[in-house]
Short mmCIF file of C-alpha atoms and ligand atoms in Angstrom, two decimals:
data_model
loop_
_atom_site.label_atom_id
_atom_site.label_comp_id
_atom_site.label_asym_id
_atom_site.label_seq_id
_atom_site.Cartn_x
_atom_site.Cartn_y
_atom_site.Cartn_z
CA UNK A 21 88.36 11.20 -22.49
CA UNK A 22 86.16 14.04 -21.29
CA UNK A 23 84.79 12.66 -18.03
CA UNK A 24 85.79 9.91 -15.63
CA UNK A 25 83.19 10.70 -13.00
CA UNK A 26 80.41 8.17 -12.36
CA UNK A 27 77.41 10.50 -12.54
CA UNK A 28 74.95 7.55 -12.40
CA UNK A 29 75.93 6.78 -8.80
CA UNK A 30 74.99 10.25 -7.51
CA UNK A 31 71.72 10.50 -5.55
CA UNK A 32 70.07 13.68 -6.87
CA UNK A 33 67.08 13.34 -4.53
CA UNK A 34 69.36 14.48 -1.69
CA UNK A 35 70.48 18.05 -0.99
CA UNK A 36 73.38 19.39 -3.11
CA UNK A 37 76.78 19.06 -1.37
CA UNK A 38 78.49 22.33 -0.38
CA UNK A 39 82.07 21.39 -1.29
CA UNK A 40 83.59 21.51 -4.79
CA UNK A 41 83.92 19.67 -7.10
CA UNK A 42 81.32 17.30 -5.51
CA UNK A 43 78.66 19.99 -5.77
CA UNK A 44 79.22 20.28 -9.52
CA UNK A 45 79.15 16.48 -9.97
CA UNK A 46 75.73 16.56 -8.29
CA UNK A 47 74.45 19.29 -10.64
CA UNK A 48 75.92 17.50 -13.65
CA UNK A 49 73.95 14.38 -12.66
CA UNK A 50 70.84 16.51 -12.23
CA UNK A 51 71.26 18.48 -15.46
CA UNK A 52 71.71 15.16 -17.25
CA UNK A 53 68.16 14.21 -16.29
CA UNK A 54 66.83 17.45 -17.80
CA UNK A 55 68.79 16.75 -20.97
CA UNK A 56 67.37 13.20 -21.12
CA UNK A 57 63.84 14.60 -20.85
CA UNK A 58 64.62 17.11 -23.60
CA UNK A 59 65.93 14.32 -25.83
CA UNK A 60 62.67 12.42 -25.38
CA UNK A 61 60.62 15.50 -26.20
CA UNK A 62 62.48 16.46 -29.38
CA UNK A 63 63.16 12.89 -30.51
CA UNK A 64 66.91 13.35 -31.06
CA UNK A 65 70.08 14.02 -29.10
CA UNK A 66 70.22 17.72 -28.09
CA UNK A 67 73.11 19.61 -29.71
CA UNK A 68 75.55 22.29 -28.53
CA UNK A 69 78.09 24.73 -29.92
CA UNK A 70 80.83 26.45 -27.89
CA UNK A 71 82.24 29.57 -29.55
CA UNK A 72 85.50 31.02 -28.32
CA UNK A 73 86.76 34.59 -28.66
CA UNK A 74 90.11 35.84 -27.37
CA UNK A 75 93.20 34.13 -26.05
CA UNK A 76 94.43 30.63 -25.24
CA UNK A 77 93.13 31.01 -21.71
CA UNK A 78 89.62 31.25 -23.11
CA UNK A 79 90.29 28.36 -25.48
CA UNK A 80 91.22 26.17 -22.51
CA UNK A 81 88.12 27.32 -20.59
CA UNK A 82 86.03 26.34 -23.61
CA UNK A 83 87.45 22.82 -23.47
CA UNK A 84 86.19 22.63 -19.89
CA UNK A 85 82.72 23.87 -20.89
CA UNK A 86 82.69 21.34 -23.74
CA UNK A 87 83.65 18.53 -21.34
CA UNK A 88 80.74 19.40 -19.06
CA UNK A 89 78.22 19.58 -21.93
CA UNK A 90 79.35 16.23 -23.38
CA UNK A 91 79.00 14.60 -19.97
CA UNK A 92 75.44 15.95 -19.75
CA UNK A 93 74.53 14.07 -22.95
CA UNK A 94 74.69 16.85 -25.54
CA UNK A 95 76.23 16.31 -28.96
CA UNK A 96 78.70 18.87 -30.35
CA UNK A 97 77.96 20.46 -33.75
CA UNK A 98 79.68 23.14 -35.84
CA UNK A 99 76.58 25.22 -36.52
CA UNK A 100 75.20 27.77 -34.08
CA UNK A 101 71.71 26.49 -34.91
CA UNK A 102 72.03 24.27 -31.82
CA UNK A 103 69.99 23.56 -28.70
CA UNK A 104 72.66 25.08 -26.47
CA UNK A 105 74.98 27.84 -27.67
CA UNK A 106 77.76 29.38 -25.58
CA UNK A 107 79.81 32.45 -26.41
CA UNK A 108 83.00 32.54 -24.36
CA UNK A 109 83.83 36.21 -24.80
CA UNK A 110 86.89 38.49 -24.87
CA UNK A 111 87.06 42.20 -24.11
CA UNK A 112 90.78 42.99 -24.46
CA UNK A 113 90.05 45.34 -27.38
CA UNK A 114 86.85 47.07 -28.46
CA UNK A 115 86.60 45.08 -31.73
CA UNK A 116 86.45 41.77 -29.82
CA UNK A 117 83.51 43.20 -27.96
CA UNK A 118 81.69 44.45 -31.06
CA UNK A 119 82.00 41.04 -32.73
CA UNK A 120 80.19 39.35 -29.86
CA UNK A 121 77.18 41.67 -30.10
CA UNK A 122 77.04 41.14 -33.86
CA UNK A 123 77.11 37.37 -33.57
CA UNK A 124 74.57 37.45 -30.74
CA UNK A 125 72.11 39.37 -32.91
CA UNK A 126 72.38 36.66 -35.58
CA UNK A 127 71.32 34.00 -33.03
CA UNK A 128 67.91 35.57 -32.49
CA UNK A 129 66.19 33.95 -35.52
CA UNK A 130 67.48 30.49 -34.46
CA UNK A 131 65.99 31.00 -31.04
CA UNK A 132 62.68 32.18 -32.50
CA UNK A 133 62.45 28.89 -34.45
CA UNK A 134 63.65 26.57 -31.68
CA UNK A 135 61.75 27.00 -28.40
CA UNK A 136 64.20 24.64 -26.64
CA UNK A 137 67.27 26.65 -27.57
CA UNK A 138 69.34 28.10 -24.72
CA UNK A 139 72.00 30.78 -25.10
CA UNK A 140 74.77 31.29 -22.54
CA UNK A 141 77.35 34.07 -22.41
CA UNK A 142 80.49 33.81 -20.31
CA UNK A 143 84.09 34.97 -20.23
CA UNK A 144 85.84 38.29 -19.84
CA UNK A 145 83.17 40.60 -21.29
CA UNK A 146 80.66 39.41 -18.72
CA UNK A 147 82.89 40.68 -15.90
CA UNK A 148 82.00 44.23 -16.97
CA UNK A 149 78.81 45.49 -15.25
CA UNK A 150 77.91 47.71 -18.24
CA UNK A 151 77.90 44.66 -20.50
CA UNK A 152 75.61 42.68 -18.22
CA UNK A 153 73.26 45.69 -17.95
CA UNK A 154 73.13 45.91 -21.77
CA UNK A 155 72.39 42.16 -22.10
CA UNK A 156 69.61 42.45 -19.52
CA UNK A 157 68.08 45.35 -21.36
CA UNK A 158 68.59 44.67 -25.05
CA UNK A 159 69.26 40.93 -25.36
CA UNK A 160 66.44 39.42 -23.31
CA UNK A 161 66.64 36.17 -25.29
CA UNK A 162 69.90 35.24 -23.53
CA UNK A 163 69.35 32.52 -20.90
CA UNK A 164 72.53 32.32 -18.82
CA UNK A 165 75.24 34.87 -18.06
CA UNK A 166 78.32 33.97 -16.04
CA UNK A 167 81.88 35.21 -15.69
CA UNK A 168 85.48 34.06 -15.70
CA UNK A 169 85.65 33.03 -12.04
CA UNK A 170 82.79 30.51 -12.03
CA UNK A 171 82.93 28.70 -15.37
CA UNK A 172 83.10 25.47 -13.36
CA UNK A 173 79.45 26.16 -12.35
CA UNK A 174 77.95 25.66 -15.82
CA UNK A 175 75.87 22.59 -14.83
CA UNK A 176 74.53 24.28 -11.70
CA UNK A 177 73.52 27.38 -13.66
CA UNK A 178 71.85 25.22 -16.31
CA UNK A 179 69.80 23.43 -13.62
CA UNK A 180 68.78 26.80 -12.30
CA UNK A 181 67.66 27.89 -15.76
CA UNK A 182 65.83 24.59 -16.46
CA UNK A 183 63.99 24.94 -13.13
CA UNK A 184 62.93 28.60 -13.07
CA UNK A 185 62.80 29.44 -16.79
CA UNK A 186 64.26 32.91 -16.19
CA UNK A 187 67.51 34.56 -17.29
CA UNK A 188 70.16 33.30 -14.84
CA UNK A 189 72.97 35.73 -14.07
CA UNK A 190 75.93 34.79 -11.86
CA UNK A 191 79.07 36.91 -12.13
CA UNK A 192 81.67 37.04 -9.34
CA UNK A 193 83.88 40.06 -8.81
CA UNK A 194 86.92 38.00 -7.88
CA UNK A 195 87.79 34.65 -6.34
CA UNK A 196 90.53 32.83 -4.49
CA UNK A 197 89.02 29.47 -5.45
CA UNK A 198 90.53 27.04 -7.98
CA UNK A 199 88.25 24.06 -8.66
CA UNK A 200 90.13 20.96 -9.86
CA UNK A 201 89.00 17.64 -11.39
CA UNK A 202 86.16 18.66 -13.65
CA UNK A 203 85.64 17.12 -17.08
CA UNK A 204 87.23 18.62 -20.17
CA UNK A 205 87.38 17.71 -23.83
CA UNK A 206 90.54 18.59 -25.75
CA UNK A 207 90.39 20.00 -29.26
CA UNK A 208 93.60 18.15 -30.22
CA UNK A 209 94.50 14.62 -29.10
CA UNK A 210 98.25 15.25 -29.08
CA UNK A 211 98.57 18.72 -27.55
CA UNK A 212 96.91 20.62 -24.78
CA UNK A 213 96.90 23.91 -22.92
CA UNK A 214 97.43 23.60 -19.17
CA UNK A 215 96.59 26.48 -16.87
CA UNK A 216 99.34 27.06 -14.35
CA UNK A 217 97.95 30.30 -12.98
CA UNK A 218 94.93 32.53 -13.30
CA UNK A 219 94.51 36.32 -13.16
CA UNK A 220 97.04 39.13 -13.34
CA UNK A 221 98.48 41.64 -10.85
CA UNK A 222 100.37 43.87 -13.25
CA UNK A 223 97.82 46.51 -14.18
CA UNK A 224 99.51 47.71 -17.36
CA UNK A 225 97.71 51.03 -17.76
CA UNK A 226 95.98 50.14 -21.07
CA UNK A 227 94.85 46.64 -20.11
CA UNK A 228 91.50 45.38 -18.87
CA UNK A 229 92.62 41.81 -18.13
CA UNK A 230 93.39 42.32 -14.38
CA UNK A 231 89.88 43.73 -13.93
CA UNK A 232 88.11 40.85 -15.65
CA UNK A 233 90.38 37.95 -14.63
CA UNK A 234 91.03 39.02 -11.03
CA UNK A 235 94.17 38.66 -8.92
CA UNK A 236 96.99 36.26 -9.62
CA UNK A 237 96.43 32.70 -8.33
CA UNK A 238 98.86 29.84 -9.01
CA UNK A 239 97.76 26.23 -9.18
CA UNK A 240 99.61 23.83 -6.91
CA UNK A 241 102.55 22.16 -8.69
CA UNK A 242 101.23 18.67 -7.85
CA UNK A 243 97.87 19.46 -9.50
CA UNK A 244 99.66 20.70 -12.63
CA UNK A 245 102.03 17.70 -12.78
CA UNK A 246 99.20 15.22 -12.23
CA UNK A 247 97.12 16.85 -14.94
CA UNK A 248 100.04 16.67 -17.40
CA UNK A 249 100.71 13.01 -16.49
CA UNK A 250 97.07 12.20 -17.18
CA UNK A 251 97.23 14.09 -20.49
CA UNK A 252 100.39 12.21 -21.52
CA UNK A 253 98.74 8.89 -20.66
CA UNK A 254 95.91 10.01 -22.94
CA UNK A 255 98.18 10.71 -25.95
CA UNK A 256 99.43 14.26 -25.39
CA UNK A 257 103.06 14.97 -26.39
CA UNK A 258 103.07 18.77 -26.22
CA UNK A 259 101.77 21.08 -23.50
CA UNK A 260 101.36 24.83 -23.52
CA UNK A 261 101.58 26.19 -19.97
CA UNK A 262 99.18 29.10 -19.70
CA UNK A 263 99.17 32.25 -17.58
CA UNK A 264 99.05 36.02 -18.13
CA UNK A 265 102.54 36.26 -16.64
CA UNK A 266 104.02 32.78 -16.21
CA UNK A 267 107.28 34.27 -14.92
CA UNK A 268 105.63 35.17 -11.65
CA UNK A 269 104.25 31.63 -11.17
CA UNK A 270 104.34 30.28 -7.64
CA UNK A 271 104.96 33.50 -5.73
CA UNK A 272 101.69 33.26 -3.84
CA UNK A 273 101.75 29.51 -3.15
CA UNK A 274 101.85 28.23 0.42
CA UNK A 275 105.24 26.75 -0.48
CA UNK A 276 106.58 29.26 -3.02
CA UNK A 277 108.19 27.85 -6.15
CA UNK A 278 109.66 29.57 -9.21
CA UNK A 279 108.45 29.06 -12.76
CA UNK A 280 111.88 27.63 -13.68
CA UNK A 281 111.56 25.05 -10.88
CA UNK A 282 108.11 24.09 -12.13
CA UNK A 283 109.50 23.67 -15.66
CA UNK A 284 112.24 21.37 -14.38
CA UNK A 285 109.64 19.19 -12.66
CA UNK A 286 107.50 19.05 -15.80
CA UNK A 287 110.58 18.15 -17.88
CA UNK A 288 110.88 14.92 -15.86
CA UNK A 289 107.49 13.62 -17.03
CA UNK A 290 108.16 10.60 -19.18
CA UNK A 291 106.46 10.57 -22.58
CA UNK A 292 106.08 14.35 -22.70
CA UNK A 293 108.08 15.65 -25.67
CA UNK A 294 107.55 19.37 -25.93
CA UNK A 295 106.88 22.16 -23.44
CA UNK A 296 105.69 25.61 -24.48
CA UNK A 297 104.51 28.48 -22.30
CA UNK A 298 102.77 31.80 -22.64
CA UNK A 299 103.02 34.67 -21.71
CA UNK A 300 106.35 35.89 -20.34
CA UNK A 301 106.45 39.40 -18.94
CA UNK A 302 109.95 40.81 -19.58
CA UNK A 303 110.15 42.38 -16.10
CA UNK A 304 109.98 38.99 -14.37
CA UNK A 305 112.09 36.86 -16.72
CA UNK A 306 114.85 35.46 -14.51
CA UNK A 307 118.39 34.21 -15.23
CA UNK A 308 117.25 30.94 -13.67
CA UNK A 309 114.59 30.63 -16.39
CA UNK A 310 117.10 31.37 -19.16
CA UNK A 311 119.47 28.69 -17.76
CA UNK A 312 116.60 26.22 -17.50
CA UNK A 313 115.61 26.88 -21.11
CA UNK A 314 119.20 26.51 -22.28
CA UNK A 315 119.70 23.13 -20.60
CA UNK A 316 116.25 21.67 -21.32
CA UNK A 317 115.64 19.00 -23.93
CA UNK A 318 111.89 19.57 -24.01
CA UNK A 319 111.28 23.31 -23.73
CA UNK A 320 110.63 24.59 -27.24
CA UNK A 321 112.98 27.06 -28.88
CA UNK A 322 110.43 29.81 -28.86
CA UNK A 323 109.81 32.71 -26.52
CA UNK A 324 106.89 35.13 -26.75
CA UNK A 325 108.16 38.30 -25.13
CA UNK A 326 105.67 41.18 -25.43
CA UNK A 327 107.38 44.50 -26.04
CA UNK A 328 104.25 46.74 -26.22
CA UNK A 329 106.38 49.82 -27.00
CA UNK A 330 110.03 50.54 -27.73
CA UNK A 331 109.95 53.96 -26.06
CA UNK A 332 111.12 53.98 -22.44
CA UNK A 333 108.92 57.01 -21.83
CA UNK A 334 105.79 55.25 -23.11
CA UNK A 335 106.72 52.02 -21.30
CA UNK A 336 106.78 53.98 -18.05
CA UNK A 337 103.30 55.40 -18.64
CA UNK A 338 102.15 51.91 -19.64
CA UNK A 339 103.40 50.70 -16.22
CA UNK A 340 105.45 47.94 -17.86
CA UNK A 341 108.40 48.35 -15.44
CA UNK A 342 111.24 47.93 -17.97
CA UNK A 343 113.05 50.29 -20.34
CA UNK A 344 113.96 49.89 -23.99
CA UNK A 345 117.57 49.19 -22.98
CA UNK A 346 116.61 46.57 -20.38
CA UNK A 347 114.42 44.80 -22.93
CA UNK A 348 117.23 44.73 -25.52
CA UNK A 349 119.71 43.46 -22.91
CA UNK A 350 117.30 40.70 -22.00
CA UNK A 351 117.01 39.69 -25.65
CA UNK A 352 120.82 39.55 -25.96
CA UNK A 353 121.09 37.42 -22.84
CA UNK A 354 118.45 34.96 -24.09
CA UNK A 355 120.02 34.70 -27.55
CA UNK A 356 123.47 34.13 -26.04
CA UNK A 357 122.12 31.24 -23.94
CA UNK A 358 119.75 29.74 -26.52
CA UNK A 359 121.21 30.72 -29.90
CA UNK A 360 118.52 29.38 -32.27
CA UNK A 361 115.53 30.62 -30.25
CA UNK A 362 112.60 32.19 -32.12
CA UNK A 363 111.35 35.43 -30.57
CA UNK A 364 107.83 36.75 -31.04
CA UNK A 365 106.10 39.73 -29.51
CA UNK A 366 103.03 41.93 -29.03
CA UNK A 367 103.16 45.64 -29.88
CA UNK A 368 100.59 48.38 -29.31
CA UNK A 369 100.53 51.41 -31.61
CA UNK A 370 98.83 54.70 -30.76
CA UNK A 371 98.97 54.55 -26.96
CA UNK A 372 97.89 57.95 -25.49
CA UNK A 373 100.60 60.56 -25.98
CA UNK A 374 102.71 58.42 -28.35
CA UNK A 375 104.78 60.79 -30.50
CA UNK A 376 106.45 60.06 -33.83
CA UNK A 377 109.76 59.83 -31.90
CA UNK A 378 108.25 57.26 -29.50
CA UNK A 379 106.98 55.29 -32.46
CA UNK A 380 110.41 55.35 -34.12
CA UNK A 381 111.86 53.85 -30.91
CA UNK A 382 109.44 50.93 -31.38
CA UNK A 383 110.55 50.56 -35.01
CA UNK A 384 114.14 50.62 -33.79
CA UNK A 385 113.57 47.72 -31.39
CA UNK A 386 111.79 45.77 -34.13
CA UNK A 387 114.81 46.25 -36.42
CA UNK A 388 117.28 45.35 -33.71
CA UNK A 389 115.51 42.26 -32.39
CA UNK A 390 114.28 40.98 -35.76
CA UNK A 391 111.28 39.05 -34.45
CA UNK A 392 110.16 35.80 -36.05
CA UNK A 393 106.68 37.25 -35.88
CA UNK A 394 104.82 39.98 -34.05
CA UNK A 395 101.21 40.67 -33.21
CA UNK A 396 100.55 44.34 -33.76
CA UNK A 397 97.54 46.08 -32.24
CA UNK A 398 95.98 49.50 -32.57
CA UNK A 399 95.55 50.89 -29.07
CA UNK A 400 91.96 50.40 -27.94
CA UNK A 401 90.45 52.45 -25.13
CA UNK A 402 89.13 50.19 -22.35
CA UNK A 403 86.74 51.78 -19.86
CA UNK A 404 88.04 51.72 -16.30
CA UNK A 405 91.75 51.51 -17.20
CA UNK A 406 94.06 54.46 -16.34
CA UNK A 407 95.00 54.98 -20.02
CA UNK A 408 91.35 55.46 -21.01
CA UNK A 409 91.22 58.55 -18.78
CA UNK A 410 94.35 60.13 -20.29
CA UNK A 411 93.50 63.27 -22.22
CA UNK A 412 96.16 62.89 -24.93
CA UNK A 413 94.48 60.15 -26.98
CA UNK A 414 95.95 59.77 -30.48
CA UNK A 415 93.76 60.44 -33.55
CA UNK A 416 92.88 57.21 -35.34
CA UNK A 417 94.32 58.34 -38.67
CA UNK A 418 97.74 58.97 -37.08
CA UNK A 419 97.70 55.63 -35.24
CA UNK A 420 96.59 53.78 -38.37
CA UNK A 421 99.38 55.29 -40.47
CA UNK A 422 101.98 54.20 -37.88
CA UNK A 423 100.36 50.79 -37.61
CA UNK A 424 100.71 50.20 -41.37
CA UNK A 425 104.38 51.18 -41.31
CA UNK A 426 105.05 48.87 -38.36
CA UNK A 427 103.16 45.97 -39.90
CA UNK A 428 105.17 46.22 -43.12
CA UNK A 429 108.47 46.28 -41.21
CA UNK A 430 107.45 43.34 -39.03
CA UNK A 431 106.33 41.27 -42.03
CA UNK A 432 109.41 42.02 -44.14
CA UNK A 433 111.71 41.00 -41.29
CA UNK A 434 109.67 37.90 -40.40
CA UNK A 435 109.78 36.68 -44.01
CA UNK A 436 113.59 36.85 -43.93
CA UNK A 437 114.01 35.42 -40.45
CA UNK A 438 111.67 32.45 -40.80
CA UNK A 439 113.52 31.23 -43.89
CA UNK A 440 116.86 30.85 -42.15
CA UNK A 441 116.57 27.11 -41.47
CA UNK A 442 116.01 26.12 -45.12
CA UNK A 443 118.10 23.07 -46.00
CA UNK A 444 118.24 21.71 -42.44
CA UNK A 445 116.65 18.50 -41.17
CA UNK A 446 114.51 19.23 -38.14
CA UNK A 447 111.91 17.65 -35.81
CA UNK A 448 108.32 18.39 -36.78
CA UNK A 449 105.25 17.62 -34.67
CA UNK A 450 102.54 16.78 -37.20
CA UNK A 451 99.31 18.59 -36.36
CA UNK A 452 96.85 18.15 -39.19
CA UNK A 453 96.08 17.18 -42.76
CA UNK A 454 96.90 20.13 -45.00
CA UNK A 455 93.79 22.18 -45.69
CA UNK A 456 94.60 22.85 -49.35
CA UNK A 457 96.00 19.46 -50.35
CA UNK A 458 94.96 16.28 -48.54
CA UNK A 459 98.16 14.47 -49.64
CA UNK A 460 100.12 16.84 -47.42
CA UNK A 461 100.30 17.26 -43.65
CA UNK A 462 101.06 20.36 -41.62
CA UNK A 463 103.24 20.47 -38.53
CA UNK A 464 105.38 22.71 -36.40
CA UNK A 465 109.07 22.99 -35.60
CA UNK A 466 110.18 23.48 -32.01
CA UNK A 467 110.50 27.21 -32.83
CA UNK A 468 106.81 27.21 -33.84
CA UNK A 469 107.38 27.65 -37.62
CA UNK A 470 104.88 25.85 -39.83
CA UNK A 471 106.03 23.10 -42.23
CA UNK A 472 103.99 21.40 -44.98
CA UNK A 473 105.15 18.06 -46.39
CA UNK A 474 103.81 14.93 -48.06
CA UNK A 475 102.26 12.50 -45.58
CA UNK A 476 99.09 10.92 -44.29
CA UNK A 477 96.70 11.02 -41.36
CA UNK A 478 98.64 8.31 -39.47
CA UNK A 479 101.40 10.88 -38.80
CA UNK A 480 99.16 13.24 -36.80
CA UNK A 481 100.52 13.64 -33.26
CA UNK A 482 103.93 12.14 -34.18
CA UNK A 483 107.29 13.88 -34.19
CA UNK A 484 109.18 13.14 -37.42
CA UNK A 485 112.38 14.30 -39.13
CA UNK A 486 111.74 16.62 -42.04
CA UNK A 487 114.18 18.21 -44.48
CA UNK A 488 113.16 21.84 -44.97
CA UNK A 489 113.47 22.04 -48.73
CA UNK A 490 112.05 25.50 -49.38
CA UNK A 491 111.31 28.64 -47.34
CA UNK A 492 108.08 30.29 -48.43
CA UNK A 493 108.14 33.42 -46.31
CA UNK A 494 105.95 32.42 -43.39
CA UNK A 495 106.25 28.64 -43.75
CA UNK A 496 108.45 25.87 -45.13
CA UNK A 497 107.90 23.09 -47.60
CA UNK A 498 109.69 19.90 -46.63
CA UNK A 499 110.26 16.18 -47.16
CA UNK A 500 110.08 13.55 -44.47
CA UNK A 501 113.39 11.76 -44.03
CA UNK A 502 112.51 8.92 -41.61
N1 LIG B 614 99.50 38.98 -20.35
C1 LIG B 614 99.98 39.19 -21.63
C2 LIG B 614 99.03 39.83 -22.60
C3 LIG B 614 97.58 39.53 -22.61
S1 LIG B 614 96.62 40.54 -23.67
C4 LIG B 614 101.21 40.06 -21.53
O1 LIG B 614 101.37 40.83 -20.64
O2 LIG B 614 101.99 39.99 -22.43
C5 LIG B 614 97.40 40.26 -25.24
C6 LIG B 614 97.90 41.50 -25.90
O3 LIG B 614 96.83 42.37 -26.19
C7 LIG B 614 98.84 42.35 -25.08
O4 LIG B 614 100.15 41.88 -25.08
C8 LIG B 614 98.74 43.70 -25.73
O5 LIG B 614 99.68 43.85 -26.76
C9 LIG B 614 97.34 43.69 -26.32
N2 LIG B 614 96.45 44.62 -25.62
C10 LIG B 614 96.07 44.57 -24.34
N3 LIG B 614 95.27 45.62 -24.06
C11 LIG B 614 95.17 46.35 -25.20
C12 LIG B 614 94.51 47.57 -25.55
N4 LIG B 614 93.79 48.26 -24.66
N5 LIG B 614 94.62 48.01 -26.82
C13 LIG B 614 95.35 47.33 -27.74
N6 LIG B 614 95.99 46.20 -27.46
C14 LIG B 614 95.92 45.71 -26.20
FE1 LIG B 615 97.41 42.91 -19.29
FE2 LIG B 615 99.79 43.64 -18.49
FE3 LIG B 615 98.50 41.69 -17.19
FE4 LIG B 615 99.44 41.25 -19.63
S1 LIG B 615 100.65 41.68 -17.81
S2 LIG B 615 97.42 40.73 -18.87
S3 LIG B 615 99.18 43.24 -20.64
S4 LIG B 615 97.91 43.84 -17.31
FE1 LIG B 616 90.50 38.39 -24.01
FE2 LIG B 616 90.08 37.64 -21.58
FE3 LIG B 616 92.03 36.54 -22.94
S1 LIG B 616 89.94 39.69 -22.30
S2 LIG B 616 92.63 38.14 -24.32
S3 LIG B 616 89.90 36.38 -23.41
S4 LIG B 616 92.01 36.98 -20.76
#
């Protein structure tokens, strides 16, 4: 269900309301009239394509954009040869950025053929003034540019573009506003991301996210709980609570509340089976959270705990606010309380000034923790961050050589670790028909490991017992037992 707002009953001959979300309902009703006229002119339903780069936060934003476009009367298609194309961009590393420009260039011929086509760019990249300047200068065929703080305004910006025919640019530097109750269309019927907070206050010295996502803002617990209850009523059994640093949830609320307290409230929601969350900053992970995870029946046995570097010296320059020893102690504490928990991480290689000794400290942590999996990144210089101005940048060849060594270590360990449950019978949430063999389905264990087993479409969204018959390195083969 993407929209339960009665757009027909809105009088668009009146002035637009000033309060949100009513103002957006008004513009959705108005934009719908433009879309109806377009449909008449082209003799078919106008189409759209939303393309997401970056993290789960962006993926959730894209579901909101999709919900708005469906309620305006567009039809979703896979191809980018559509009447309305959105790129929801990421700028966390340079390569994410480069990919967007490449893809944008390939849209130009579509636009030349289709005079009705509109192209919108939004997301983290658009929060950078240099990017917007480049779009204005070199990508004149783009119609709408907006940022991370005002994605809820899509319909209003579209009306603007329909009315004046010019490139519409609306990027806010920051916001304190959280607009609730807009449409959204989930990618999966049985699972959903749920934002619990926006922005980040940590300013890790390499990271651009605080600059493009603004300051930390927590949603009210009642808004989160109500959203999850609605999702459960609509078939969702698993939620992923989203925030750049979920462990600092609730600190800036009028009535402060800890993340662990929020989790305990969410646990009470009947019909909800699994709770995941992302991301946990090690510096803010409390004993209360560990206890809550240990006693919960619904919180999944998986914790993503970004390390970034294993060298206390580098961690200090990164402004991470923990040492190698504190991180390892935290891991021990978590494993003691939740013995079968899967741990995953993010690691950056080649941060300015990283020596071979620093790098070996990272390898040491990897060997000690034995992660179930790890995302490894080559350090990427982001303009405006403190690390970008450091004069001891590492040559790419050195960073690449370390990266390859780390990747091999991480993969060798992960292949051993993820096989450890072979032979057990475990709960699997079935997610999809297997892509290689349609007689098989694919699902996930509580610890996030992937399992393939024989089964049909009717199992999608169900939790079933599966015997893990064979460990295949990064996944299991299994047999359903119920
Ligand atoms: N808020 C999350 C991370 C969000 S960004 C956290 O603190 O864990 C996801 C990952 O991208 C980070 O964990 C980091 O490993 C990586 N990353 C961020 N900035 C980067 C940069 N400039 N170069 C390389 N990797 C980076
Ligand atoms: Fe970036 Fe650090 Fe914030 Fe994560 S916690 S988003 S790495 S600044
Ligand atoms: Fe990228 Fe923005 Fe997420 S920069 S990683 S999409 S918060």
